[in-house]
Coordinates of C-alpha atoms in Angstrom, one line a residue:
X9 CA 13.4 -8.6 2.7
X10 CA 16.7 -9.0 4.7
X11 CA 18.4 -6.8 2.0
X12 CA 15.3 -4.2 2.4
X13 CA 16.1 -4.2 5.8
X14 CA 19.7 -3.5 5.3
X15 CA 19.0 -0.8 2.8
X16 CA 16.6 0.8 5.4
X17 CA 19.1 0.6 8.3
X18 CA 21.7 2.9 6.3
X19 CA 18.5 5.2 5.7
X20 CA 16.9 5.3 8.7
X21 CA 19.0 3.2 11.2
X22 CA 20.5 6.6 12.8
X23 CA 17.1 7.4 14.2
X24 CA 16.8 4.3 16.0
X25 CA 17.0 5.3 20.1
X26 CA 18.6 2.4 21.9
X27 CA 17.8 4.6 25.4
X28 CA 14.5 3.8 25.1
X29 CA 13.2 2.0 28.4
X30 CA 11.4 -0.9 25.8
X31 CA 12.2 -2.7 22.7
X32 CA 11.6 -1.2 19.5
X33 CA 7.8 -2.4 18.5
X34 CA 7.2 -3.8 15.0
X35 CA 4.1 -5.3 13.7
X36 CA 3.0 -7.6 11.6
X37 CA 0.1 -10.0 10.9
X38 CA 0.0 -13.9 11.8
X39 CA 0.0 -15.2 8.3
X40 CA 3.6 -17.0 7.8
X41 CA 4.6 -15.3 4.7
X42 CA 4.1 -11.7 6.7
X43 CA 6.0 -13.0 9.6
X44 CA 8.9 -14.4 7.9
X45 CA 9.1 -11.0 6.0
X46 CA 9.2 -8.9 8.9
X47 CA 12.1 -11.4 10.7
X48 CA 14.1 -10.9 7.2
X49 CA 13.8 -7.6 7.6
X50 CA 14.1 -6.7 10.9
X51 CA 17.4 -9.3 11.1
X52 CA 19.0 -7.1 8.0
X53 CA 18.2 -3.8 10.0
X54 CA 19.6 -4.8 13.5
X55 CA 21.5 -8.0 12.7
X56 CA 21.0 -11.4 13.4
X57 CA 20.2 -10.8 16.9
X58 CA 17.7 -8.2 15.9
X59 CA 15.3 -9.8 18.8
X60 CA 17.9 -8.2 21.4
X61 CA 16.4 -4.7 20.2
X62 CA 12.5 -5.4 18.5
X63 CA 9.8 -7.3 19.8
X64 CA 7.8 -8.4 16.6
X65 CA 4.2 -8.0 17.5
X66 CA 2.0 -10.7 15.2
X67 CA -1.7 -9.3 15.3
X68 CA -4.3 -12.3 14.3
X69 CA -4.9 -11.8 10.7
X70 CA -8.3 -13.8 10.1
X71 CA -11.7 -13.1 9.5
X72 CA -13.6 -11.2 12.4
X73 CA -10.6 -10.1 13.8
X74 CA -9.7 -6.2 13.9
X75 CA -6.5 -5.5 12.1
X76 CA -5.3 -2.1 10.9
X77 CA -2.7 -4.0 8.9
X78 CA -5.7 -5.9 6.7
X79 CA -8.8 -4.5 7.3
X80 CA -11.0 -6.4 5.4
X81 CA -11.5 -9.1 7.3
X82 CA -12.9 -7.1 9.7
X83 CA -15.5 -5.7 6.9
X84 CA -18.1 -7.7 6.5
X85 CA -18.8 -5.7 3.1
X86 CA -15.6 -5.6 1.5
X87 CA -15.6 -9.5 2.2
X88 CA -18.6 -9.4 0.5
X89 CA -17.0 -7.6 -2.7
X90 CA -14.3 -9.7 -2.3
X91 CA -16.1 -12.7 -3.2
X92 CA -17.8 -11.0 -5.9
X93 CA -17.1 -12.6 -8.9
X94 CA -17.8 -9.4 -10.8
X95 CA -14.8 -7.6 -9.1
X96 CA -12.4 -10.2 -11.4
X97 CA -14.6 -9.6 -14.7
X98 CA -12.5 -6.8 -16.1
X99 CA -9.2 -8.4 -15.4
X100 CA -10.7 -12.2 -17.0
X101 CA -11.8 -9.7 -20.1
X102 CA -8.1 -8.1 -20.4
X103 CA -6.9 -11.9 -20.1
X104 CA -9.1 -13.1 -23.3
X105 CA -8.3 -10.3 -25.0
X106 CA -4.2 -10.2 -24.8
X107 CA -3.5 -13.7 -24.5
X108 CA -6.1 -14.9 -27.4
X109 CA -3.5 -15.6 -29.9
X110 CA -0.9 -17.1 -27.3
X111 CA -4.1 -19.6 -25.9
X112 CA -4.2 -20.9 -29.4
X113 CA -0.7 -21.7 -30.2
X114 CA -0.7 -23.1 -26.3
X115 CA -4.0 -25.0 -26.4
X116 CA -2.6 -26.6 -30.4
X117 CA 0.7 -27.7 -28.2
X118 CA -1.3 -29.6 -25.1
X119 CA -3.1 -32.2 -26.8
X120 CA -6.4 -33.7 -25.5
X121 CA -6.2 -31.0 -22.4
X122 CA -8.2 -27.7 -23.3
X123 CA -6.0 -25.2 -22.6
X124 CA -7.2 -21.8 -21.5
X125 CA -6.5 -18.1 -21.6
X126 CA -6.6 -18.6 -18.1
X127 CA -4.4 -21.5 -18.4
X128 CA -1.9 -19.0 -20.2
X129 CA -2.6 -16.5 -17.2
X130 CA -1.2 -18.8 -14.9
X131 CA 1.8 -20.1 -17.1
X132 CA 2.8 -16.4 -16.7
X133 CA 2.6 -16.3 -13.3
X134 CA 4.9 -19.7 -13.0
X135 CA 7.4 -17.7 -14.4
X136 CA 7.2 -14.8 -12.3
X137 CA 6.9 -17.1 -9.0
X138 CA 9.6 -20.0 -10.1
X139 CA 12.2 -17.0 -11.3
X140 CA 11.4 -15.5 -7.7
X141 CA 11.9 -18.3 -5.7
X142 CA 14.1 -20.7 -8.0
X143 CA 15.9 -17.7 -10.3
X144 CA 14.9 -19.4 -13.4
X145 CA 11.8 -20.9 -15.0
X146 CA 11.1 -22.4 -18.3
X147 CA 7.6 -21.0 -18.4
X148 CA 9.1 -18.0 -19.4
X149 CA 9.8 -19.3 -22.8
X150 CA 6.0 -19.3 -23.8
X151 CA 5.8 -15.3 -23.8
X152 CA 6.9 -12.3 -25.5
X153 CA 8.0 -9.4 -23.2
X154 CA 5.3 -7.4 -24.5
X155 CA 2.8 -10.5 -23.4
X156 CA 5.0 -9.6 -19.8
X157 CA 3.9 -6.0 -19.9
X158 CA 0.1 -6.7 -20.8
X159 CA 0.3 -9.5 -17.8
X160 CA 1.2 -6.3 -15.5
X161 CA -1.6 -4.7 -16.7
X162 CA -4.1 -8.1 -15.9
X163 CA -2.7 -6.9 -12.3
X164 CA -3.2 -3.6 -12.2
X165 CA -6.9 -4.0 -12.9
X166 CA -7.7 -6.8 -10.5
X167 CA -5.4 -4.4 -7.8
X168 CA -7.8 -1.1 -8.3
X169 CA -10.7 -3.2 -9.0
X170 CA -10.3 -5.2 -5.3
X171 CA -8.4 -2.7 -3.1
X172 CA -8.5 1.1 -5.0
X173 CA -11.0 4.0 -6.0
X174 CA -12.4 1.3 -8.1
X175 CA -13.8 -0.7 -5.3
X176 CA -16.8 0.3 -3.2
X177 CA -15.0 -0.2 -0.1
X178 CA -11.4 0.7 -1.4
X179 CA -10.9 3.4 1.6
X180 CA -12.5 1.6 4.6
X181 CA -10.0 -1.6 3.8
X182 CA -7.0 0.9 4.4
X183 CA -8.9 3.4 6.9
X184 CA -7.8 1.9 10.2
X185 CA -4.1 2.3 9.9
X186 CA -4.6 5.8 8.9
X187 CA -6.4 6.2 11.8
X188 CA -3.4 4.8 13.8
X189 CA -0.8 7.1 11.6
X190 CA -2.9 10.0 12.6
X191 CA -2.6 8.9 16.5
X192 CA 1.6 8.2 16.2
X193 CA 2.2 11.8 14.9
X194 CA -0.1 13.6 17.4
X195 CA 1.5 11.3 20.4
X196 CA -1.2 9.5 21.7
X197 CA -2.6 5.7 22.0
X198 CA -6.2 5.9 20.2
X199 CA -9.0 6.5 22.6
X200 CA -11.8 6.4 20.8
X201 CA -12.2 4.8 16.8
X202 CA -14.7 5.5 13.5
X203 CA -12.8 2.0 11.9
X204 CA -11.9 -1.4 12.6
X205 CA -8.6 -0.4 14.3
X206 CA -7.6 -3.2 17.4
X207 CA -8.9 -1.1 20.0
X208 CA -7.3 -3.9 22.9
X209 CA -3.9 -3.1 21.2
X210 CA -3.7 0.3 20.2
X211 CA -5.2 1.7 23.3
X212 CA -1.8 0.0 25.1
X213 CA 1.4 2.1 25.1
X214 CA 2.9 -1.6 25.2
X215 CA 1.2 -2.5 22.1
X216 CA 1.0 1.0 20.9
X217 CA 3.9 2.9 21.8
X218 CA 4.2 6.7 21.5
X219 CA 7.8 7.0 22.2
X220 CA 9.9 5.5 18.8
X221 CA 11.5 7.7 16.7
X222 CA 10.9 4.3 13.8
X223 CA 7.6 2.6 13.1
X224 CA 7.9 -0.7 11.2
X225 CA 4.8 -2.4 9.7
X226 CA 4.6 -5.2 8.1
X227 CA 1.6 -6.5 5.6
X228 CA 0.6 -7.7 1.8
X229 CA 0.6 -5.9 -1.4
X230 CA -2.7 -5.6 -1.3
X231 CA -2.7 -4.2 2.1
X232 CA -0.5 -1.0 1.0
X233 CA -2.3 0.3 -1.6
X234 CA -5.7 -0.1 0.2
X235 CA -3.8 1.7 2.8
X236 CA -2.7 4.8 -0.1
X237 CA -6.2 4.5 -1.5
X238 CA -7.5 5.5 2.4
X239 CA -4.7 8.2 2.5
X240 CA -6.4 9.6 -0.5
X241 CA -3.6 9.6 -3.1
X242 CA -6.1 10.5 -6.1
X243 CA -2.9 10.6 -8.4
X244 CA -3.5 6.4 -8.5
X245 CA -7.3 7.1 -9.2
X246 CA -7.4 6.9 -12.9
X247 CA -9.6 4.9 -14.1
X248 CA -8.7 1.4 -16.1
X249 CA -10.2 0.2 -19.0
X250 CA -10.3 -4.0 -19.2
X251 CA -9.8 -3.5 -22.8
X252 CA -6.4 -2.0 -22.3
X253 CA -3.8 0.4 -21.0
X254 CA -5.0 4.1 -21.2
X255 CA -2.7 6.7 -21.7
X256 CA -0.1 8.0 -19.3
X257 CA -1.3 5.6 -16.6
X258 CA 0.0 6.1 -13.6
X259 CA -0.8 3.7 -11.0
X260 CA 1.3 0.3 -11.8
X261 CA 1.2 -2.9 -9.6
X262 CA 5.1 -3.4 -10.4
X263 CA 6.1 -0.5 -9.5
X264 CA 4.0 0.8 -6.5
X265 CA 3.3 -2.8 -4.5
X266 CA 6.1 -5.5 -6.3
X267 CA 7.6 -8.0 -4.3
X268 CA 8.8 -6.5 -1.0
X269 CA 7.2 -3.2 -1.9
X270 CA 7.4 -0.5 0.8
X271 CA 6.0 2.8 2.1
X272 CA 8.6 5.0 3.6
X273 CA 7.3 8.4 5.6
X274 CA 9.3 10.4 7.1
X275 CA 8.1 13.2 9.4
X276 CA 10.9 16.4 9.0
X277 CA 11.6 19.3 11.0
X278 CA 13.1 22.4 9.5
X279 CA 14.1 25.2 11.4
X280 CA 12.5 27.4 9.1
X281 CA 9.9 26.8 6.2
X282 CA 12.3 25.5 3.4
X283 CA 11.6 26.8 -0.2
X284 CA 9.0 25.5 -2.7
X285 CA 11.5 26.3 -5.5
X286 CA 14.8 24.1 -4.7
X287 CA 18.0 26.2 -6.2
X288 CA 20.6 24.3 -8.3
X289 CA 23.1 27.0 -6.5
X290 CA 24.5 24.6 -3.1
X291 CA 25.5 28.2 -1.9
X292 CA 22.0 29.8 -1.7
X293 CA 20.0 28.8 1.5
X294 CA 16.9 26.1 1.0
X295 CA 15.4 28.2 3.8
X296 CA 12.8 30.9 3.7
X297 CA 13.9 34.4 5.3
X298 CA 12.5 35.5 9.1
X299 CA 9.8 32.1 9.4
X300 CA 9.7 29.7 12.4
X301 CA 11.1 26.5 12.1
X302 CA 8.4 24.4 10.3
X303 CA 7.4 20.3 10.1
X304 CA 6.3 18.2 6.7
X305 CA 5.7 14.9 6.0
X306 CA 7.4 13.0 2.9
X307 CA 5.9 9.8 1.2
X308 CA 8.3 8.0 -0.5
X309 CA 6.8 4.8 -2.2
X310 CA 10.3 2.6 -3.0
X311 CA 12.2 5.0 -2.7
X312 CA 10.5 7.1 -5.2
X313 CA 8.8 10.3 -3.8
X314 CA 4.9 10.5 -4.0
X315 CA 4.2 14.4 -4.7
X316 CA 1.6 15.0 -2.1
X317 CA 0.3 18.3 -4.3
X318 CA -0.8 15.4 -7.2
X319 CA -2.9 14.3 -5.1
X320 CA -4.0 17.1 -1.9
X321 CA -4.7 20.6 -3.4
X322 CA -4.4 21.9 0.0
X323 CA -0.6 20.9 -1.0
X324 CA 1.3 24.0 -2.7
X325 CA 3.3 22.7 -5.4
X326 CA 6.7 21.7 -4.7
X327 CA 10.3 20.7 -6.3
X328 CA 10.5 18.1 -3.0
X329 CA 7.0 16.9 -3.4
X330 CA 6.8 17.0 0.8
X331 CA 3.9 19.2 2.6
X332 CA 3.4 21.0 5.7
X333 CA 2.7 18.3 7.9
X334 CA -0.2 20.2 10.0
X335 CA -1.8 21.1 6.3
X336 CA -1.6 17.1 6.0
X337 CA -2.9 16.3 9.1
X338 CA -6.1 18.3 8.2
X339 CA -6.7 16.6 5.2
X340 CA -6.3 13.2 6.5
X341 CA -9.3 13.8 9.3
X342 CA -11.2 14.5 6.6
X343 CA -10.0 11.1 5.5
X344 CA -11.8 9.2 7.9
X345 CA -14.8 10.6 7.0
X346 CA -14.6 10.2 3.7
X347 CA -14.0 6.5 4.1
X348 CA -17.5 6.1 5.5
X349 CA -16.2 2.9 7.5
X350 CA -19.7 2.6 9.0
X351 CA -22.1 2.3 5.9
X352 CA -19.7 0.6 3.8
X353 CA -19.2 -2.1 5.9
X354 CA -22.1 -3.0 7.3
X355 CA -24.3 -0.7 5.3
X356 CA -27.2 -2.0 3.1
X357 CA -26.0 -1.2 -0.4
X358 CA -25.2 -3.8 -3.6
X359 CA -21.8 -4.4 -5.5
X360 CA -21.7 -2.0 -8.1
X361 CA -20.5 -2.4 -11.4
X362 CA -16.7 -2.1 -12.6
X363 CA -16.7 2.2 -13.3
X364 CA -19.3 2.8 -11.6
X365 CA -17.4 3.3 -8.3
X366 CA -14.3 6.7 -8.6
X367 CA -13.3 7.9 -5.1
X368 CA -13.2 3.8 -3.0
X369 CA -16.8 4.4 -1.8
X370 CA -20.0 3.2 -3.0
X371 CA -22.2 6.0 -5.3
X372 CA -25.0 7.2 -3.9
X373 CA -28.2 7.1 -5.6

């Protein structure tokens, strides 16, 4: 995280206003691991004396609390979901089906102990936490790398089946902090809310300021893509089969939420609309003839652009992937209704099944 932060400052560090009459506000939740990332960071952006220029807000991340960075425990539904065994069934089915042959070449090697495909499951992830924190871990040396790439996929369904289109209350999880995103770009503290935003802190220009030119959040994987999955970004919708990878998939845990995965957007004023065909000629002008200058949002997901047409028709198609920002800001109210915060999470309705469930809201019958 400190080398994110570094990485970010030669990015973004220019737009940092240091005649502000307040410390830059950050955020992040009270769980240690999401405090300790946001220090890391925010000491590799500033410096080591990064608390002479941020105050690091920690908002109470535990059940009943309101929290725009994790809404679900705010949810009494999606907690519901949550402990749902049936929400883990179609990774555990992935599991038994790739690591079948591995579990009996383990569970011949262990002896007395009955050694399970979860067992080998877990043995995987050893080796991903151990080389993380330790840089090296014989675990490792029980798996193929094509064994590595099916234990992605294990991910990738337990990630759309608990926090994407897959789950019933997919968008409410994220809803809130769109709801806040929506507030920063307009320039106001939220007044009223349809979600589980903190209204105590983001009614407070303290809290909630207006004023930054930088906005730094900080909160689990999990977190972020319930947050894209609120935004809307269908292009991550596809669905996943538990009995393996479908063609040309496109949402993958590795590379849109790994370790110290991050959401960059960036809000850009042209001084005229700039083209929807980028020329290869560095002579010829991006900019389009007699038009006023012109805002758009970018979403880069790290560091890679997310093309905001894949998922927004109201998006024209374009070499940069951006949108006009007011086009975006009409689809994201619609957003918050489609979330449907108030039925799905304290609505009557039962778990569905893994499939059933395509756009992060429960089907109606």
């Amino acid at each position: 995280m400190f080398d994110s932060g570094v990485l970010n400052y030669y990015n973004y560090g220019h737009l940092y206003n240091e005649s502000l009459g307040h410390k830059l506000v950050a955020r992040t939740t009270t769980q240690n691991r999401m405090l300790k990332s946001a220090e890391n960071f925010l000491a590799g952006f500033f410096g080591l004396d990064w608390t002479d220029k941020a105050n690091l807000l920690a908002m109470i991340e535990n059940v009943g609390f309101n929290n725009s960075l994790i809404g679900t425990y705010s949810c009494p539904n999606a907690m519901t979901v949550m402990a749902n065994t049936s929400i883990y069934e179609p990774m555990n089915q992935w599991i038994n089906i790739y690591l079948k042959n591995r579990t009996t070449t383990l569970k011949e090697l262990s002896g007395s102990y009955n050694w399970t495909a979860t067992d080998s499951h877990n043995a995987q992830a050893l080796c991903v936490y151990e080389t993380i924190s330790f840089g090296y871990s014989q675990f490792c040396q029980l798996f193929t790398y094509k064994e590595f790439e099916q234990f992605s996929y294990a991910y990738d369904l337990m990630f759309t089946a608990m926090v994407g289109f897959q789950n019933p209350a997919g968008r409410a999880q994220g809803i809130a902090w769109v709801e806040e995103f929506l507030a920063r770009v307009e320039g106001h503290v939220l007044q009223t809310t349809g979600t589980n935003a903190n209204m105590t802190l983001a009614t407070n220009p303290v809290t909630f300021p207006m004023d930054q030119n930088l906005y730094l959040d900080f909160t689990h994987d999990s977190d972020i893509f319930a947050t894209l999955t609120a935004f809307g970004f269908r292009q991550f919708a596809q669905f996943l089969p538990p009995t393996g990878p479908p063609k040309n998939q496109q949402f993958s845990t590795s590379k849109v939420v790994p370790f110290g995965g991050r959401t960059n957007i960036e809000i850009i004023r042209a001084p005229h609309k700039v083209s929807t065909k980028r020329s290869r000629n560095e002579t010829q002008s991006v900019y389009v003839k007699d038009t006023k200058d012109t805002y758009y949002v970018h979403f880069l997901q790290n560091q890679r652009t997310l093309p905001l047409h894949a998922s927004f028709p109201e998006c024209e198609y374009r070499d940069d992937g951006w949108c006009e920002l007011d086009t975006f800001m009409k689809v994201q109210r619609k957003s918050l209704q489609r979330s449907q915060f108030e039925y799905v999470c304290f609505g009557n309705w039962s778990t569905p099944a893994y499939g059933d469930v395509t756009d992060g809201v429960p089907p109606r019958s």
